PDB file of C-alpha atoms and ligand atoms in Angstrom:
ATOM      1  CA  UNK R 102      27.179 -24.821   5.290  1.00  0.00           C
ATOM      2  CA  UNK R 103      23.902 -26.698   5.178  1.00  0.00           C
ATOM      3  CA  UNK R 104      22.065 -28.396   2.320  1.00  0.00           C
ATOM      4  CA  UNK R 105      18.987 -30.624   2.526  1.00  0.00           C
ATOM      5  CA  UNK R 106      19.646 -34.249   1.658  1.00  0.00           C
ATOM      6  CA  UNK R 107      18.852 -35.172  -1.962  1.00  0.00           C
ATOM      7  CA  UNK R 108      18.788 -31.567  -3.218  1.00  0.00           C
ATOM      8  CA  UNK R 109      20.870 -30.689  -6.315  1.00  0.00           C
ATOM      9  CA  UNK R 110      24.519 -30.014  -5.541  1.00  0.00           C
ATOM     10  CA  UNK R 111      25.403 -26.476  -6.625  1.00  0.00           C
ATOM     11  CA  UNK R 112      28.417 -25.729  -4.446  1.00  0.00           C
ATOM     12  CA  UNK R 113      30.835 -25.838  -7.393  1.00  0.00           C
ATOM     13  CA  UNK R 114      30.281 -26.033 -11.151  1.00  0.00           C
ATOM     14  CA  UNK R 115      33.255 -28.254 -11.968  1.00  0.00           C
ATOM     15  CA  UNK R 116      34.542 -31.395 -10.335  1.00  0.00           C
ATOM     16  CA  UNK R 117      38.164 -31.293  -9.125  1.00  0.00           C
ATOM     17  CA  UNK R 118      39.705 -34.592  -8.064  1.00  0.00           C
ATOM     18  CA  UNK R 119      43.024 -34.876  -6.270  1.00  0.00           C
ATOM     19  CA  UNK R 120      45.564 -37.669  -6.469  1.00  0.00           C
ATOM     20  CA  UNK R 121      48.074 -37.087  -3.688  1.00  0.00           C
ATOM     21  CA  UNK R 122      49.619 -40.557  -3.919  1.00  0.00           C
ATOM     22  CA  UNK R 123      52.410 -39.527  -6.270  1.00  0.00           C
ATOM     23  CA  UNK R 124      52.572 -35.813  -5.471  1.00  0.00           C
ATOM     24  CA  UNK R 125      49.972 -33.113  -5.774  1.00  0.00           C
ATOM     25  CA  UNK R 126      48.084 -34.035  -8.930  1.00  0.00           C
ATOM     26  CA  UNK R 127      44.557 -33.025  -9.836  1.00  0.00           C
ATOM     27  CA  UNK R 128      42.109 -33.172 -12.703  1.00  0.00           C
ATOM     28  CA  UNK R 129      39.128 -30.955 -13.396  1.00  0.00           C
ATOM     29  CA  UNK R 130      36.086 -31.396 -15.629  1.00  0.00           C
ATOM     30  CA  UNK R 131      32.478 -30.362 -16.064  1.00  0.00           C
ATOM     31  CA  UNK R 132      30.328 -33.249 -14.804  1.00  0.00           C
ATOM     32  CA  UNK R 133      27.829 -34.886 -17.144  1.00  0.00           C
ATOM     33  CA  UNK R 134      26.110 -36.613 -14.236  1.00  0.00           C
ATOM     34  CA  UNK R 135      23.624 -35.096 -11.787  1.00  0.00           C
ATOM     35  CA  UNK R 136      24.955 -34.452  -8.287  1.00  0.00           C
ATOM     36  CA  UNK R 137      22.692 -34.698  -5.207  1.00  0.00           C
ATOM     37  CA  UNK R 138      23.650 -33.481  -1.740  1.00  0.00           C
ATOM     38  CA  UNK R 139      23.990 -35.881   1.172  1.00  0.00           C
ATOM     39  CA  UNK R 140      25.169 -35.238   4.722  1.00  0.00           C
ATOM     40  CA  UNK R 141      25.724 -31.482   4.760  1.00  0.00           C
ATOM     41  CA  UNK R 142      24.517 -31.250   8.356  1.00  0.00           C
ATOM     42  CA  UNK R 143      24.146 -28.290  10.657  1.00  0.00           C
ATOM     43  CA  UNK R 144      23.225 -28.284  14.333  1.00  0.00           C
ATOM     44  CA  UNK R 145      20.115 -26.098  13.975  1.00  0.00           C
ATOM     45  CA  UNK R 146      18.663 -28.172  11.110  1.00  0.00           C
ATOM     46  CA  UNK R 147      16.824 -31.525  11.409  1.00  0.00           C
ATOM     47  CA  UNK R 148      18.614 -34.786  10.593  1.00  0.00           C
ATOM     48  CA  UNK R 149      17.934 -38.470  11.242  1.00  0.00           C
ATOM     49  CA  UNK R 150      19.809 -40.565  13.794  1.00  0.00           C
ATOM     50  CA  UNK R 151      19.368 -44.355  13.601  1.00  0.00           C
ATOM     51  CA  UNK R 152      21.515 -47.513  13.532  1.00  0.00           C
ATOM     52  CA  UNK R 153      23.265 -48.068  10.224  1.00  0.00           C
ATOM     53  CA  UNK R 154      22.795 -51.284   8.199  1.00  0.00           C
ATOM     54  CA  UNK R 155      25.542 -53.884   8.390  1.00  0.00           C
ATOM     55  CA  UNK R 156      28.495 -53.066   6.196  1.00  0.00           C
ATOM     56  CA  UNK R 157      27.457 -49.480   5.508  1.00  0.00           C
ATOM     57  CA  UNK R 158      29.893 -47.681   7.822  1.00  0.00           C
ATOM     58  CA  UNK R 159      32.978 -49.634   6.768  1.00  0.00           C
ATOM     59  CA  UNK R 160      32.187 -49.156   3.078  1.00  0.00           C
ATOM     60  CA  UNK R 161      31.492 -45.444   3.545  1.00  0.00           C
ATOM     61  CA  UNK R 162      34.827 -44.952   5.334  1.00  0.00           C
ATOM     62  CA  UNK R 163      36.616 -46.868   2.566  1.00  0.00           C
ATOM     63  CA  UNK R 164      35.153 -44.453   0.006  1.00  0.00           C
ATOM     64  CA  UNK R 165      36.218 -41.464   2.111  1.00  0.00           C
ATOM     65  CA  UNK R 166      39.734 -42.849   2.340  1.00  0.00           C
ATOM     66  CA  UNK R 167      39.847 -43.438  -1.426  1.00  0.00           C
ATOM     67  CA  UNK R 168      38.393 -40.164  -2.717  1.00  0.00           C
ATOM     68  CA  UNK R 169      39.372 -36.514  -2.499  1.00  0.00           C
ATOM     69  CA  UNK R 170      36.998 -34.221  -4.430  1.00  0.00           C
ATOM     70  CA  UNK R 171      36.645 -30.418  -4.471  1.00  0.00           C
ATOM     71  CA  UNK R 172      39.007 -29.857  -1.577  1.00  0.00           C
ATOM     72  CA  UNK R 173      38.860 -26.200  -0.557  1.00  0.00           C
ATOM     73  CA  UNK R 174      41.157 -23.834   1.234  1.00  0.00           C
ATOM     74  CA  UNK R 175      40.485 -23.593   4.945  1.00  0.00           C
ATOM     75  CA  UNK R 176      38.409 -26.127   6.847  1.00  0.00           C
ATOM     76  CA  UNK R 177      34.854 -26.755   7.963  1.00  0.00           C
ATOM     77  CA  UNK R 178      34.301 -27.741  11.587  1.00  0.00           C
ATOM     78  CA  UNK R 179      31.551 -30.087  12.719  1.00  0.00           C
ATOM     79  CA  UNK R 180      29.138 -27.898  14.641  1.00  0.00           C
ATOM     80  CA  UNK R 181      27.250 -30.895  16.026  1.00  0.00           C
ATOM     81  CA  UNK R 182      30.178 -31.477  18.392  1.00  0.00           C
ATOM     82  CA  UNK R 183      29.834 -29.478  21.597  1.00  0.00           C
ATOM     83  CA  UNK R 184      33.630 -29.296  21.724  1.00  0.00           C
ATOM     84  CA  UNK R 185      35.327 -29.787  18.361  1.00  0.00           C
ATOM     85  CA  UNK R 186      38.090 -32.346  18.334  1.00  0.00           C
ATOM     86  CA  UNK R 187      41.575 -30.854  17.983  1.00  0.00           C
ATOM     87  CA  UNK R 188      42.944 -30.448  14.489  1.00  0.00           C
ATOM     88  CA  UNK R 189      45.454 -33.205  13.873  1.00  0.00           C
ATOM     89  CA  UNK R 190      46.366 -32.323  10.298  1.00  0.00           C
ATOM     90  CA  UNK R 191      46.921 -29.168   8.311  1.00  0.00           C
ATOM     91  CA  UNK R 192      44.012 -28.301   6.016  1.00  0.00           C
ATOM     92  CA  UNK R 193      45.655 -29.715   2.874  1.00  0.00           C
ATOM     93  CA  UNK R 194      46.110 -33.269   4.159  1.00  0.00           C
ATOM     94  CA  UNK R 195      43.314 -35.835   3.811  1.00  0.00           C
ATOM     95  CA  UNK R 196      41.270 -36.405   6.917  1.00  0.00           C
ATOM     96  CA  UNK R 197      40.074 -40.009   6.707  1.00  0.00           C
ATOM     97  CA  UNK R 198      36.738 -40.636   8.363  1.00  0.00           C
ATOM     98  CA  UNK R 199      38.098 -43.377  10.577  1.00  0.00           C
ATOM     99  CA  UNK R 200      40.328 -40.808  12.286  1.00  0.00           C
ATOM    100  CA  UNK R 201      37.156 -39.029  13.371  1.00  0.00           C
ATOM    101  CA  UNK R 202      38.442 -35.597  12.519  1.00  0.00           C
ATOM    102  CA  UNK R 203      36.021 -32.852  13.437  1.00  0.00           C
ATOM    103  CA  UNK R 204      37.075 -30.631  10.554  1.00  0.00           C
ATOM    104  CA  UNK R 205      37.287 -31.252   6.871  1.00  0.00           C
ATOM    105  CA  UNK R 206      37.452 -29.667   3.429  1.00  0.00           C
ATOM    106  CA  UNK R 207      36.992 -32.500   0.953  1.00  0.00           C
ATOM    107  CA  UNK R 208      34.108 -34.463  -0.544  1.00  0.00           C
ATOM    108  CA  UNK R 209      33.190 -37.862  -1.977  1.00  0.00           C
ATOM    109  CA  UNK R 210      31.129 -38.951  -4.985  1.00  0.00           C
ATOM    110  CA  UNK R 211      29.077 -42.148  -4.881  1.00  0.00           C
ATOM    111  CA  UNK R 212      27.672 -43.229  -8.267  1.00  0.00           C
ATOM    112  CA  UNK R 213      24.113 -44.528  -8.423  1.00  0.00           C
ATOM    113  CA  UNK R 214      21.539 -45.390 -11.066  1.00  0.00           C
ATOM    114  CA  UNK R 215      20.077 -42.866 -13.530  1.00  0.00           C
ATOM    115  CA  UNK R 216      23.340 -40.936 -13.942  1.00  0.00           C
ATOM    116  CA  UNK R 217      23.237 -39.649 -10.347  1.00  0.00           C
ATOM    117  CA  UNK R 218      26.276 -39.231  -8.104  1.00  0.00           C
ATOM    118  CA  UNK R 219      25.751 -38.431  -4.448  1.00  0.00           C
ATOM    119  CA  UNK R 220      27.949 -35.579  -3.213  1.00  0.00           C
ATOM    120  CA  UNK R 221      28.876 -35.708   0.469  1.00  0.00           C
ATOM    121  CA  UNK R 222      31.527 -33.970   2.566  1.00  0.00           C
ATOM    122  CA  UNK R 223      34.237 -36.153   4.106  1.00  0.00           C
ATOM    123  CA  UNK R 224      32.668 -35.130   7.413  1.00  0.00           C
ATOM    124  CA  UNK R 225      29.776 -37.500   6.648  1.00  0.00           C
ATOM    125  CA  UNK R 226      32.030 -40.261   8.038  1.00  0.00           C
ATOM    126  CA  UNK R 227      32.277 -38.393  11.327  1.00  0.00           C
ATOM    127  CA  UNK R 228      28.540 -37.681  11.345  1.00  0.00           C
ATOM    128  CA  UNK R 229      27.722 -41.371  10.879  1.00  0.00           C
ATOM    129  CA  UNK R 230      30.314 -42.833  13.274  1.00  0.00           C
ATOM    130  CA  UNK R 231      30.230 -40.216  16.048  1.00  0.00           C
ATOM    131  CA  UNK R 232      26.741 -38.728  15.839  1.00  0.00           C
ATOM    132  CA  UNK R 233      24.686 -41.680  14.551  1.00  0.00           C
ATOM    133  CA  UNK R 234      23.517 -39.869  11.418  1.00  0.00           C
ATOM    134  CA  UNK R 235      21.613 -42.193   9.086  1.00  0.00           C
ATOM    135  CA  UNK R 236      21.544 -40.896   5.490  1.00  0.00           C
ATOM    136  CA  UNK R 237      18.574 -41.529   3.141  1.00  0.00           C
ATOM    137  CA  UNK R 238      18.177 -45.110   1.907  1.00  0.00           C
ATOM    138  CA  UNK R 239      19.108 -44.384  -1.752  1.00  0.00           C
ATOM    139  CA  UNK R 240      22.510 -43.175  -0.568  1.00  0.00           C
ATOM    140  CA  UNK R 241      22.965 -46.211   1.681  1.00  0.00           C
ATOM    141  CA  UNK R 242      22.101 -48.500  -1.233  1.00  0.00           C
ATOM    142  CA  UNK R 243      24.574 -46.678  -3.509  1.00  0.00           C
ATOM    143  CA  UNK R 244      27.377 -46.885  -0.944  1.00  0.00           C
ATOM    144  CA  UNK R 245      26.814 -50.619  -0.413  1.00  0.00           C
ATOM    145  CA  UNK R 246      26.868 -51.175  -4.189  1.00  0.00           C
ATOM    146  CA  UNK R 247      30.028 -49.115  -4.836  1.00  0.00           C
ATOM    147  CA  UNK R 248      33.530 -50.486  -4.332  1.00  0.00           C
ATOM    148  CA  UNK R 249      36.010 -47.602  -4.678  1.00  0.00           C
ATOM    149  CA  UNK R 250      38.774 -50.106  -5.409  1.00  0.00           C
ATOM    150  CA  UNK R 251      37.055 -51.794  -8.351  1.00  0.00           C
ATOM    151  CA  UNK R 252      39.469 -52.225 -11.277  1.00  0.00           C
ATOM    152  CA  UNK R 253      37.319 -50.345 -13.784  1.00  0.00           C
ATOM    153  CA  UNK R 254      39.051 -49.202 -16.959  1.00  0.00           C
ATOM    154  CA  UNK R 255      40.397 -45.727 -16.488  1.00  0.00           C
ATOM    155  CA  UNK R 256      43.190 -43.536 -17.721  1.00  0.00           C
ATOM    156  CA  UNK R 257      43.565 -42.126 -14.189  1.00  0.00           C
ATOM    157  CA  UNK R 258      43.850 -45.252 -12.031  1.00  0.00           C
ATOM    158  CA  UNK R 259      44.346 -43.357  -8.765  1.00  0.00           C
ATOM    159  CA  UNK R 260      41.055 -41.482  -9.195  1.00  0.00           C
ATOM    160  CA  UNK R 261      38.550 -43.882  -7.638  1.00  0.00           C
ATOM    161  CA  UNK R 262      35.455 -43.038  -9.647  1.00  0.00           C
ATOM    162  CA  UNK R 263      34.047 -44.634 -12.817  1.00  0.00           C
ATOM    163  CA  UNK R 264      32.689 -41.501 -14.540  1.00  0.00           C
ATOM    164  CA  UNK R 265      35.870 -39.533 -15.220  1.00  0.00           C
ATOM    165  CA  UNK R 266      35.646 -38.104 -18.794  1.00  0.00           C
ATOM    166  CA  UNK R 267      38.144 -39.649 -21.184  1.00  0.00           C
ATOM    167  CA  UNK R 268      39.594 -36.233 -22.078  1.00  0.00           C
ATOM    168  CA  UNK R 269      40.355 -35.312 -18.443  1.00  0.00           C
ATOM    169  CA  UNK R 270      44.061 -35.415 -17.651  1.00  0.00           C
ATOM    170  CA  UNK R 271      45.941 -35.286 -14.388  1.00  0.00           C
ATOM    171  CA  UNK R 272      47.963 -32.112 -13.893  1.00  0.00           C
ATOM    172  CA  UNK R 273      50.705 -31.530 -11.374  1.00  0.00           C
ATOM    173  CA  UNK R 274      50.034 -28.678  -8.980  1.00  0.00           C
ATOM    174  CA  UNK R 275      52.700 -26.019  -8.876  1.00  0.00           C
ATOM    175  CA  UNK R 276      52.220 -22.796  -6.971  1.00  0.00           C
ATOM    176  CA  UNK R 277      50.473 -21.071  -9.875  1.00  0.00           C
ATOM    177  CA  UNK R 278      48.144 -24.019 -10.485  1.00  0.00           C
ATOM    178  CA  UNK R 279      47.160 -24.153  -6.826  1.00  0.00           C
ATOM    179  CA  UNK R 280      46.318 -20.472  -6.838  1.00  0.00           C
ATOM    180  CA  UNK R 281      44.442 -20.601 -10.120  1.00  0.00           C
ATOM    181  CA  UNK R 282      42.581 -23.758  -9.182  1.00  0.00           C
ATOM    182  CA  UNK R 283      41.197 -22.403  -5.934  1.00  0.00           C
ATOM    183  CA  UNK R 284      40.757 -18.850  -7.180  1.00  0.00           C
ATOM    184  CA  UNK R 285      38.434 -20.167  -9.885  1.00  0.00           C
ATOM    185  CA  UNK R 286      36.084 -22.054  -7.576  1.00  0.00           C
TER     186      UNK R 286
HETATM  187 ZN1   ZN N 197      30.902 -33.785  15.383  1.00  0.00          ZN
END
C-alpha cells in the first residue's frame, strides 16, 4: 500500500501494541494523538533518496527493534526490490530492520511535538538502509530526539512508547483473542 509522507494515518482506527517478550501480549486503545504517515513507499510513486544524517539510521533501527504496532496477518513485500529477499521468518515474528527483511507486517510510532506521532511500517528500516530513502526532516528530527529505551513512567514497561493511556491493559492472546483482534481491524 502507498501513502504520501506526512498525510494523516487512517489505516486503522485503534492502536494495537504487542509485547512478545513474555508471551503473546497486546494492548489496544483509541489514540488521542494525531498520526502522520511516513515511509509507505511504492515503486511507481516518487520518493527521495539522499544520505541520512549521522545517527539517524542506528536510532531508527533501534526503534524498529523496540516497537511492534498494528501487526497484521500476512506480510507486505518491498516492491522496490527487483528480487525480494527470501522470507527468513514466519509472518508473526518480528522482522528487525537490521536484518534487512524484504517483507513486513508491523509498524512503529515516533512521538513528536504538537501531539503528533509518526506512523511508519517496519519496512522503513529496509527502505533507508537498502534503498537510500531519506524521510522528511520532521520525522528525522523526531527519531533523533526519541529514545525507545527511555525509562518513562508507564504501567506497561515493555511497550516502548510514552503516550499509552493509563487505562490500557496488556492482555494475553489466546486463540479467540487473536481471531477477534485481527477480525476487528
Ligand atoms: Zn527493498
